[in-house]
CSV table of C-alpha atoms and ligand atoms in Angstrom, one decimal:
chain,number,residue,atom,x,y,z
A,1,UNK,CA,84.7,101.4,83.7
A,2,UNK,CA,84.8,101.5,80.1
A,3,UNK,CA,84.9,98.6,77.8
A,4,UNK,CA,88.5,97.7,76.4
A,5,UNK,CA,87.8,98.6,73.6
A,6,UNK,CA,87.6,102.2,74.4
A,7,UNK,CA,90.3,102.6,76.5
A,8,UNK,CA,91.6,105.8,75.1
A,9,UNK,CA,95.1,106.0,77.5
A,10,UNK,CA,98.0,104.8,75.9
A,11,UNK,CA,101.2,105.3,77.6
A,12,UNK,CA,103.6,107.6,75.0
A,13,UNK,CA,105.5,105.1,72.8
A,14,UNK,CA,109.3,105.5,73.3
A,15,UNK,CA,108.6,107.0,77.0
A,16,UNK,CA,111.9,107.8,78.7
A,17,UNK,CA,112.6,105.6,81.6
A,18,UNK,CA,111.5,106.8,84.5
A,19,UNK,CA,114.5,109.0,86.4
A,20,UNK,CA,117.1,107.7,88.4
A,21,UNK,CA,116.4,107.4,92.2
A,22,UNK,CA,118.2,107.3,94.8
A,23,UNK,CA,115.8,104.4,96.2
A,24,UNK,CA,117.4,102.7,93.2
A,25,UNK,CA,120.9,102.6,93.9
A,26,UNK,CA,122.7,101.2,96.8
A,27,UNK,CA,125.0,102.7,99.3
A,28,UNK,CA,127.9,102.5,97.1
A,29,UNK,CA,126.0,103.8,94.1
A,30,UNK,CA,124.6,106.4,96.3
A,31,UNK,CA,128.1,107.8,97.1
A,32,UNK,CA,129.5,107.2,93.6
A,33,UNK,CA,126.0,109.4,92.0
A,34,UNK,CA,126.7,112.3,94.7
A,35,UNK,CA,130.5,112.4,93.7
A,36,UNK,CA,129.7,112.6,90.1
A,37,UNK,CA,128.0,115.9,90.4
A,38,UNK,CA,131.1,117.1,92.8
A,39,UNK,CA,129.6,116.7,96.2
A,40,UNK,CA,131.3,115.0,98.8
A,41,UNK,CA,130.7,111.3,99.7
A,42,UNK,CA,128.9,111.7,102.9
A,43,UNK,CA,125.9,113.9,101.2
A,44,UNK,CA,124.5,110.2,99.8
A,45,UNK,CA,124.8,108.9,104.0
A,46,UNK,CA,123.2,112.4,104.4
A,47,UNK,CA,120.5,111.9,101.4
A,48,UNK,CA,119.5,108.1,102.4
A,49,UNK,CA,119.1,109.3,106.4
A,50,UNK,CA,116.5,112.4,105.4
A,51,UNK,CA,114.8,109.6,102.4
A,52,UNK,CA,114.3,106.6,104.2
A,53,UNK,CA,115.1,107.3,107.7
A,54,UNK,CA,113.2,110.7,108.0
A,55,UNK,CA,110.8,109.8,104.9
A,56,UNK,CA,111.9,113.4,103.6
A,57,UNK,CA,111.9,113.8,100.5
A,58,UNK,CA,111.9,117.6,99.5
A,59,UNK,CA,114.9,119.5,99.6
A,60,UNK,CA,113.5,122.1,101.7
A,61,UNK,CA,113.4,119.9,105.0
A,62,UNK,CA,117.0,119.3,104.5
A,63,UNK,CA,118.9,121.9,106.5
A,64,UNK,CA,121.9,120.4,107.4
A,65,UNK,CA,122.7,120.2,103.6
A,66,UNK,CA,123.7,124.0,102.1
A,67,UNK,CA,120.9,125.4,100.0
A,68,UNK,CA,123.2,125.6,97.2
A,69,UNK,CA,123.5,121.9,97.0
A,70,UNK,CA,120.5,120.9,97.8
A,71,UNK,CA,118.8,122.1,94.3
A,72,UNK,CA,122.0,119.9,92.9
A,73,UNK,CA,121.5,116.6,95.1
A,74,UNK,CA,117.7,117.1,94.6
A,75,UNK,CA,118.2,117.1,91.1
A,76,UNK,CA,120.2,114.3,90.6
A,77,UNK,CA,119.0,111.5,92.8
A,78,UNK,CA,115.7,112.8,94.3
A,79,UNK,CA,113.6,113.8,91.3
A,80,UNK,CA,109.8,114.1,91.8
A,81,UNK,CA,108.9,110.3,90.7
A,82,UNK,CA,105.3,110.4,90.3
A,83,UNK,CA,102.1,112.8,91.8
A,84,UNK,CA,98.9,111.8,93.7
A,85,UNK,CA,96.1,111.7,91.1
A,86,UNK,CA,93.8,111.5,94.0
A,87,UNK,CA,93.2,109.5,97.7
A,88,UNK,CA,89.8,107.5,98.1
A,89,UNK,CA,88.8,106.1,101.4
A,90,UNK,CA,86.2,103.7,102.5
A,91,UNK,CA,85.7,101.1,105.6
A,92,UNK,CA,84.8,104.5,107.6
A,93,UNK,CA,88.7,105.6,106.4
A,94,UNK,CA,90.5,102.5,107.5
A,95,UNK,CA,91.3,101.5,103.7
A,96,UNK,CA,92.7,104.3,101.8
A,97,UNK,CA,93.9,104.0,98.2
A,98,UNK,CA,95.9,106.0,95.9
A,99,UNK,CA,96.1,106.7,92.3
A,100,UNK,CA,99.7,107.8,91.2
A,101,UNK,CA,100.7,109.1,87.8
A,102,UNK,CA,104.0,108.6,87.2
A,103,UNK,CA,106.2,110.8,85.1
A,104,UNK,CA,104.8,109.5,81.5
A,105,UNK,CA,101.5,109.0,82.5
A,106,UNK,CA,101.4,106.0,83.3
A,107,UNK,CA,98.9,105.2,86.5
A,108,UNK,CA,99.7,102.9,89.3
A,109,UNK,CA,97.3,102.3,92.3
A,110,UNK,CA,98.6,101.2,96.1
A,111,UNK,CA,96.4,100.9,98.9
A,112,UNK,CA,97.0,101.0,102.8
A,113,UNK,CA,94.9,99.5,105.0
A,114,UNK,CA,94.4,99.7,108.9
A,115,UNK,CA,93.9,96.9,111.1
A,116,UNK,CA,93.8,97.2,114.5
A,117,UNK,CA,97.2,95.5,115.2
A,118,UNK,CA,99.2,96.4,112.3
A,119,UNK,CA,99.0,98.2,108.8
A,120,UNK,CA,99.6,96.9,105.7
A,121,UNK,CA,99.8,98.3,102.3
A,122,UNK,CA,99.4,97.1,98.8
A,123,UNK,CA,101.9,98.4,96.3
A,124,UNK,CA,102.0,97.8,92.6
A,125,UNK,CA,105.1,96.4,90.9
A,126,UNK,CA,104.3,96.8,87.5
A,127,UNK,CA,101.8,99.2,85.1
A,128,UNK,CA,99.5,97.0,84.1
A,129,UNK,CA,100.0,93.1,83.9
A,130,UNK,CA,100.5,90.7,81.2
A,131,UNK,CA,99.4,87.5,82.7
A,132,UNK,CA,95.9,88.2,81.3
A,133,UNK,CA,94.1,86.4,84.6
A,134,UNK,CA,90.0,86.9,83.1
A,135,UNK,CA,88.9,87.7,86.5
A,136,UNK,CA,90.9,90.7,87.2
A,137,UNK,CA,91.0,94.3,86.6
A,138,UNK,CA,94.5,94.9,85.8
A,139,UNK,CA,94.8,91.8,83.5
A,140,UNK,CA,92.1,92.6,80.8
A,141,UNK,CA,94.2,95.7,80.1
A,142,UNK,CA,97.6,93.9,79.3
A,143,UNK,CA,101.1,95.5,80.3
A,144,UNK,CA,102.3,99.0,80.1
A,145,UNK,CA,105.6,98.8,81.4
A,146,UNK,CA,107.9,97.3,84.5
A,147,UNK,CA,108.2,99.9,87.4
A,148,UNK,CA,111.5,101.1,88.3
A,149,UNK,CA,112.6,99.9,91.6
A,150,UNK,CA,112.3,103.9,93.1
A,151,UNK,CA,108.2,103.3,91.9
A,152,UNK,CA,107.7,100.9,93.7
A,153,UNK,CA,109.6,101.7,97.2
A,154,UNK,CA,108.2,105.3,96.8
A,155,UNK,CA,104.8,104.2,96.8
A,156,UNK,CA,105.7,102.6,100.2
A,157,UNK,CA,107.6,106.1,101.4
A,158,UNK,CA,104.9,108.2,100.7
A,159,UNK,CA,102.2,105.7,102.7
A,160,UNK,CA,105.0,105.7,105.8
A,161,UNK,CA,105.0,109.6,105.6
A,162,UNK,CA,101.1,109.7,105.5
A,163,UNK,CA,100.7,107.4,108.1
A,164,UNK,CA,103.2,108.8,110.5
A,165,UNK,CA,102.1,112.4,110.0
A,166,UNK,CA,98.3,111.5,111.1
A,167,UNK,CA,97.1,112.2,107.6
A,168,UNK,CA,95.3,108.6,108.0
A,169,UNK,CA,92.0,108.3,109.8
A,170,UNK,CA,92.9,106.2,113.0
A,171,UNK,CA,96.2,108.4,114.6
A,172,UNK,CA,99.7,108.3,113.7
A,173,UNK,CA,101.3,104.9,113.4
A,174,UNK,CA,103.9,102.9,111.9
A,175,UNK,CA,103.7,100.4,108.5
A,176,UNK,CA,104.0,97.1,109.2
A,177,UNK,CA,103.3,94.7,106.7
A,178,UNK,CA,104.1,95.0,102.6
A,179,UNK,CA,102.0,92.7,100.1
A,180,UNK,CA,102.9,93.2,96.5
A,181,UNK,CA,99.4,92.6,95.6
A,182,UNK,CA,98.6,95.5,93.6
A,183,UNK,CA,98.8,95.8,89.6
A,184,UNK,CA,101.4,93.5,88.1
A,185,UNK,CA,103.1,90.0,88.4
A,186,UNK,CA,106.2,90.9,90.7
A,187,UNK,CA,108.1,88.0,89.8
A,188,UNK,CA,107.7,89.2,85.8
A,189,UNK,CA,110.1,92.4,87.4
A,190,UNK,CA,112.2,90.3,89.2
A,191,UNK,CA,115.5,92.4,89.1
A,192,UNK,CA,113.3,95.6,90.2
A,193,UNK,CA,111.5,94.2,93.1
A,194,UNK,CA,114.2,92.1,94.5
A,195,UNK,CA,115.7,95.6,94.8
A,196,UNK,CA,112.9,97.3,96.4
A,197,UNK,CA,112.7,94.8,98.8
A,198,UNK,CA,116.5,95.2,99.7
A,199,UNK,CA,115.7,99.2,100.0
A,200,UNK,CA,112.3,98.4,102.5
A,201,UNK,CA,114.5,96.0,105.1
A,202,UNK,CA,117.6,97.3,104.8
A,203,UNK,CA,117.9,98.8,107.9
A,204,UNK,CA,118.0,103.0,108.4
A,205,UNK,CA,119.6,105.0,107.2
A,206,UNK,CA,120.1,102.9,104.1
A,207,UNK,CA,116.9,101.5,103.5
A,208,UNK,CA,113.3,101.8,105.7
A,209,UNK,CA,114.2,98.8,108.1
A,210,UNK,CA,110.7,97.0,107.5
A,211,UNK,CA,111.6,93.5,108.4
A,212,UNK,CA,111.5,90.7,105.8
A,213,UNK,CA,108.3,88.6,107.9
A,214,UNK,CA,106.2,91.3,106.8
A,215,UNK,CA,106.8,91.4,103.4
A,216,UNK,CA,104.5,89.0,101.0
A,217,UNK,CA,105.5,88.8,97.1
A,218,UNK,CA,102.5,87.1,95.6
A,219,UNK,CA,102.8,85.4,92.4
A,220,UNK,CA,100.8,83.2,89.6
A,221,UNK,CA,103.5,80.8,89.4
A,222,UNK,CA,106.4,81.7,87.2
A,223,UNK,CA,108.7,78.7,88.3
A,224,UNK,CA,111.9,79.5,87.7
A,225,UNK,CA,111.1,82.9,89.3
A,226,UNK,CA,110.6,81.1,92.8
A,227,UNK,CA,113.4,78.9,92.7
A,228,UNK,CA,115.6,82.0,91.9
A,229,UNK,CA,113.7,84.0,95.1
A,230,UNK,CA,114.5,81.2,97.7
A,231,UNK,CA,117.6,80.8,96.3
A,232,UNK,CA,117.9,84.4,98.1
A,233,UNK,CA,117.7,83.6,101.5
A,234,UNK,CA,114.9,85.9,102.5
A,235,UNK,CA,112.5,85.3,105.0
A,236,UNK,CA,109.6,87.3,102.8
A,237,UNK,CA,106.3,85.4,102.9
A,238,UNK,CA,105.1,84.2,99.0
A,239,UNK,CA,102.0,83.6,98.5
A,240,UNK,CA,100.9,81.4,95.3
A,241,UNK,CA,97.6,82.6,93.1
A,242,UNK,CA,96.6,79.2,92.4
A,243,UNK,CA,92.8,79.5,92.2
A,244,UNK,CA,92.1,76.4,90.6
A,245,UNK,CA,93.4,72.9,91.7
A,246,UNK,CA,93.4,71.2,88.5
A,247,UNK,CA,95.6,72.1,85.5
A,248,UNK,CA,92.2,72.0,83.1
A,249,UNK,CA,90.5,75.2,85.0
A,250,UNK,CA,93.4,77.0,86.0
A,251,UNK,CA,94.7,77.0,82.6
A,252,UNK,CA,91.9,79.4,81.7
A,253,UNK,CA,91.6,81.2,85.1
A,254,UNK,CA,95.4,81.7,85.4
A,255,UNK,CA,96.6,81.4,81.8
A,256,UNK,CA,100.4,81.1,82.4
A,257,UNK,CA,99.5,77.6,84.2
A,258,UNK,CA,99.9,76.5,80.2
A,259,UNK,CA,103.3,76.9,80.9
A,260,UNK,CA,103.9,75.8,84.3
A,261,UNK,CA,101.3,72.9,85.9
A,262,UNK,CA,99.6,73.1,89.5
A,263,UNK,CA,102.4,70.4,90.2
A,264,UNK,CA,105.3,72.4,89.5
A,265,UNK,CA,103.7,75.6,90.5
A,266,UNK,CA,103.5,73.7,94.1
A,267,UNK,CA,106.3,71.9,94.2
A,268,UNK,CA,108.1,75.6,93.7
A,269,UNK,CA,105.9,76.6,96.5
A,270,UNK,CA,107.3,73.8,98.9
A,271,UNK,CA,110.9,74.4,98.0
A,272,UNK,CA,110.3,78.0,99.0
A,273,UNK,CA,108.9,76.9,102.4
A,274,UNK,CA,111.7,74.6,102.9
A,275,UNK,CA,114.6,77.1,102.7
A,276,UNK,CA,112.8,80.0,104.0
A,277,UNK,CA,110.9,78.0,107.0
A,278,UNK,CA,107.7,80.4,105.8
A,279,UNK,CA,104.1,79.5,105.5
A,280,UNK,CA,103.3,79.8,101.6
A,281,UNK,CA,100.5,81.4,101.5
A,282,UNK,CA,97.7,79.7,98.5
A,283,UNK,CA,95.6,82.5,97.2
A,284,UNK,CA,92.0,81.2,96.1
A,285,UNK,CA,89.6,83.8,94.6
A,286,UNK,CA,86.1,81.8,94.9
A,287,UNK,CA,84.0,82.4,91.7
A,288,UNK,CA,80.5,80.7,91.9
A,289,UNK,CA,79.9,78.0,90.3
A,290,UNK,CA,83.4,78.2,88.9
A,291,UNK,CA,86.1,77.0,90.9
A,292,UNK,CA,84.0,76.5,94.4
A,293,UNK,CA,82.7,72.8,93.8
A,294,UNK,CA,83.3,70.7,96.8
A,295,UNK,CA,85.0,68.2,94.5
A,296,UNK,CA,87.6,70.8,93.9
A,297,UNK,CA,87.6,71.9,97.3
A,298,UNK,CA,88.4,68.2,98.1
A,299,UNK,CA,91.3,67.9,95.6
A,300,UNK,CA,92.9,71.1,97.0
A,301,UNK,CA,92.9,69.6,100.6
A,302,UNK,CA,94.7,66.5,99.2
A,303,UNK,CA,97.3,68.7,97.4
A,304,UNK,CA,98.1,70.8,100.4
A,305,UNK,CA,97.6,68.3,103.6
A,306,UNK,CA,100.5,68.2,105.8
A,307,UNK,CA,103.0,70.9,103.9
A,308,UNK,CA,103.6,74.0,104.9
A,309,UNK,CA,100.8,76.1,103.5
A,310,UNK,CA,98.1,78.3,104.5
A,311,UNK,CA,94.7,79.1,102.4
A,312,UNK,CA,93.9,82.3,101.6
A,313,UNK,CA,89.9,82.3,100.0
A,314,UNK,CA,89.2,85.5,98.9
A,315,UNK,CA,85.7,86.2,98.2
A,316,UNK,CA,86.1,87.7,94.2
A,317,UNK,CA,85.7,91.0,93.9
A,318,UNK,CA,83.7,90.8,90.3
A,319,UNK,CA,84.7,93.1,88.0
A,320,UNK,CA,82.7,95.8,85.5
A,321,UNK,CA,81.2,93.7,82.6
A,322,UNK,CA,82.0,90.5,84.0
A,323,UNK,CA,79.4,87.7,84.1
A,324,UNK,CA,81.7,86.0,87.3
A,325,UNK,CA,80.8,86.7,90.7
A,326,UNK,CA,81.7,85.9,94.7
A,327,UNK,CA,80.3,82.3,95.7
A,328,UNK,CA,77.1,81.9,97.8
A,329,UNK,CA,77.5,81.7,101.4
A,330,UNK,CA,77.1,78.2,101.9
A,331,UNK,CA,79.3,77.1,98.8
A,332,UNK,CA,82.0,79.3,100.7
A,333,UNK,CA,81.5,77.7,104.1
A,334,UNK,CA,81.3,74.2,102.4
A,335,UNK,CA,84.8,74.8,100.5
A,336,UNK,CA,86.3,76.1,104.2
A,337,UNK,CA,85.0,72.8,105.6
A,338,UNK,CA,86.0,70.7,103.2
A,339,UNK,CA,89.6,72.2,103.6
A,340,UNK,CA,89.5,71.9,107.5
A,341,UNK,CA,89.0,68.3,107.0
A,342,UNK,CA,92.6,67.9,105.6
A,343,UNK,CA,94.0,69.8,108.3
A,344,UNK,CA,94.7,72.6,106.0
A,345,UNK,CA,94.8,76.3,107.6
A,346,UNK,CA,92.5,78.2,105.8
A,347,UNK,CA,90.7,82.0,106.0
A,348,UNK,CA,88.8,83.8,104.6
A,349,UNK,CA,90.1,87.1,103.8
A,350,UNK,CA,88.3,90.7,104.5
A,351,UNK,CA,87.4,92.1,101.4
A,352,UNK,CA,88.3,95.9,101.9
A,353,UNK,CA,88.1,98.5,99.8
A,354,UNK,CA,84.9,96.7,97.4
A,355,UNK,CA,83.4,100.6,96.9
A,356,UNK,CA,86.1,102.3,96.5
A,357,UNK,CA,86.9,99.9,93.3
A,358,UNK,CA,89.5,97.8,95.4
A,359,UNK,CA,89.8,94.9,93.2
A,360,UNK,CA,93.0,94.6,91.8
A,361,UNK,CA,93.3,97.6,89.2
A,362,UNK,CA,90.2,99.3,88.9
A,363,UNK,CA,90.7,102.4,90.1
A,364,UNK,CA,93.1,103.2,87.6
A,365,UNK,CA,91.0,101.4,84.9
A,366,UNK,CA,88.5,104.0,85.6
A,367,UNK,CA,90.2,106.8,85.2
A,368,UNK,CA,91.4,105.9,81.7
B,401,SAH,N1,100.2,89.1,89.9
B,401,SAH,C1,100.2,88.7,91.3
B,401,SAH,C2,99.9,89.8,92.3
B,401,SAH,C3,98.8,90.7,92.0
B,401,SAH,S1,97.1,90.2,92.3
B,401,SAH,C4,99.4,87.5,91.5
B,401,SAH,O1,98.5,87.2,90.7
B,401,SAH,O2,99.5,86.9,92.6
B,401,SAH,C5,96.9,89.9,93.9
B,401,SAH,C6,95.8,88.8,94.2
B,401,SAH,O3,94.5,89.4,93.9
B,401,SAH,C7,96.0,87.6,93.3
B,401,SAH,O4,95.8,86.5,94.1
B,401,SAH,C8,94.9,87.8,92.3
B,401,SAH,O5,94.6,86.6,91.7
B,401,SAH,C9,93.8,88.4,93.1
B,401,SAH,N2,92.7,89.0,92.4
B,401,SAH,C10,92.8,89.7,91.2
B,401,SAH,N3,91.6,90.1,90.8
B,401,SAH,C11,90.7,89.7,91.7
B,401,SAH,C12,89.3,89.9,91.9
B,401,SAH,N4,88.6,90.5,91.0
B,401,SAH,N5,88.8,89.3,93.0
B,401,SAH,C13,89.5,88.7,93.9
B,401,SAH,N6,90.8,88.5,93.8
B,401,SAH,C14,91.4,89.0,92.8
């Protein structure tokens, strides 16, 4: 990966906004778009049934739409959002990423990966991020732009197509799960992917009928962000990058903590629990000699004894030209231990995807 310094892509200034999408509207937009161009009504039931509920989106697999219209309808609410750069696999093809360029060049990454009882894939909500975490990827290379919500639930489409048509190692099979774990800080798009996640659980024809429990929006901690997301009565899983127990270190692993404390940041969390009756999932990168102390591990316990949580300690992925790296084996199992003595449910998540440049944003960092 090259240096930020000479990272030579720079998305065109003034870029158009990305096309409108069908994936962006809802039903009653949907009909209102395909009247505005003369068609009748029932084309947008017709439209969202061969999108979401066929996962066809060329206008040459719809044949019980006239040719004539098709062009039309194609034109104005299925336009061609963004193109495969290129797929990489790895974990003998159960992990397969994608690098997408979307219509002013901007790239976006998602990843699917296979597990033996379900498949979940990784979708990016914004280009870029601006929440500057130093540990990751996408963070050292600051914030393009916000996704539309069509970017984001076509990168989910597409994966559903692949997977269903076999063109995954491992057999045809259905998508399961939905982390927004890729580049960008969902709840910084709030508008965009509260609306994606309307169009992945609304049920077919109207949306891909992916139900809520397996959909995880993972966040730094933007407060007012979570209160507003309980506030919507989902039962999406959100999982907190927290990383650091203490407001002195996470201030500089998680910078936005300067503007909302471990405290608040949790006490968000455990409202969120309360009114959707999920888990929150705490997301803990362990960086040696870091942030995996047994002290720390200690004061995490405390914090998260007997609420509704669940720890997430994902080994860090380190990062071109970073001096950071995953903790030592037994600093790892000492930190799980230490947790397990507070009662506190914690894993360790499988790092997949390491070779193919699976930490968060790298792939497209290295194509730049
Ligand atoms: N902005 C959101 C979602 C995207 S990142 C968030 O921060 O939660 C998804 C997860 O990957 C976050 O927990 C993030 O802290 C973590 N992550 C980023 N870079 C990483 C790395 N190099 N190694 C391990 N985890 C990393």
């Amino acid at each position: 990966m090259p240096s930020p310094g000479e990272l030579t892509f720079v998305a065109p200034r003034g870029a158009k906004k990305p096309p409108r999408h069908l994936a962006d509207l809802t039903p009653q937009e949907r009909r209102e778009a395909v009247a505005e161009i003369g068609e009748k009504p029932f084309r947008a039931k017709q439209l969202s049934q061969h999108y979401f509920g066929r996962l066809a989106h060329r206008p040459e697999e719809w044949t019980d739409i006239p040719a004539a219209a098709r062009g039309r309808l194609s034109e104005a609410l299925l336009p061609e959002l963004m193109s495969v750069v290129r797929h990489i696999s790895c974990d003998d093809d159960a992990t397969r990423k994608t690098l997408w360029r979307l219509h002013d060049g901007t790239l976006v990454e998602s990843v699917l990966m296979r597990y033996p009882d379900r498949v979940t894939m990784c979708v990016s909500s914004q280009a870029g991020c601006g929440m500057n975490c130093p540990f990751c990827a996408t963070g050292q290379a600051g914030l393009d732009r916000n996704l539309s919500t069509a970017e984001i639930v076509h990168q989910i489409v597409d994966g559903a197509r692949a997977l269903r048509d076999g063109e995954v190692a491992g057999g045809p099979a259905r998508l399961s799960n939905i982390v927004f774990m890729g580049m960008g800080e969902p709840l910084a798009n709030y508008k965009r992917v509260l609306g994606a996640i309307r169009r992945l659980t609304d049920p077919a024809p109207e949306g891909l009928g992916i139900s809520q429990r397996g959909i995880t929006v993972s966040t730094v901690g933007l407060v007012p962000a979570m209160h507003r997301f309980a506030d919507e009565g989902l039962s999406c899983r959100l999982a907190v990058s927290l990383h650091a127990p203490d407001d002195e270190l996470r201030n500089t692993l998680v910078p936005v903590n300067t503007r909302w404390t471990v405290r608040e940041v949790l006490d968000a969390a455990w409202r969120y629990a309360d009114v959707s009756g999920r888990r929150v999932s705490i997301e803990y990168a362990l960086i040696r000699d870091i942030n995996d102390q047994g002290w720390r591990a200690d004061l995490l316990g405390r914090l998260l004894k007997g609420r509704r949580a669940h720890v997430n300690l994902i080994p860090l992925n380190p990062t071109p030209g970073s001096k950071w790296t995953a903790s030592r084996p037994e600093d790892e199992a000492e930190f799980v231990r230490a947790l397990e003595t507070h009662g506190v449910p914690v894993t360790v998540r499988d790092t997949r995807g390491q070779e193919i440049d699976g930490a968060c944003g790298q792939l497209a960092a290295s194509q730049r």
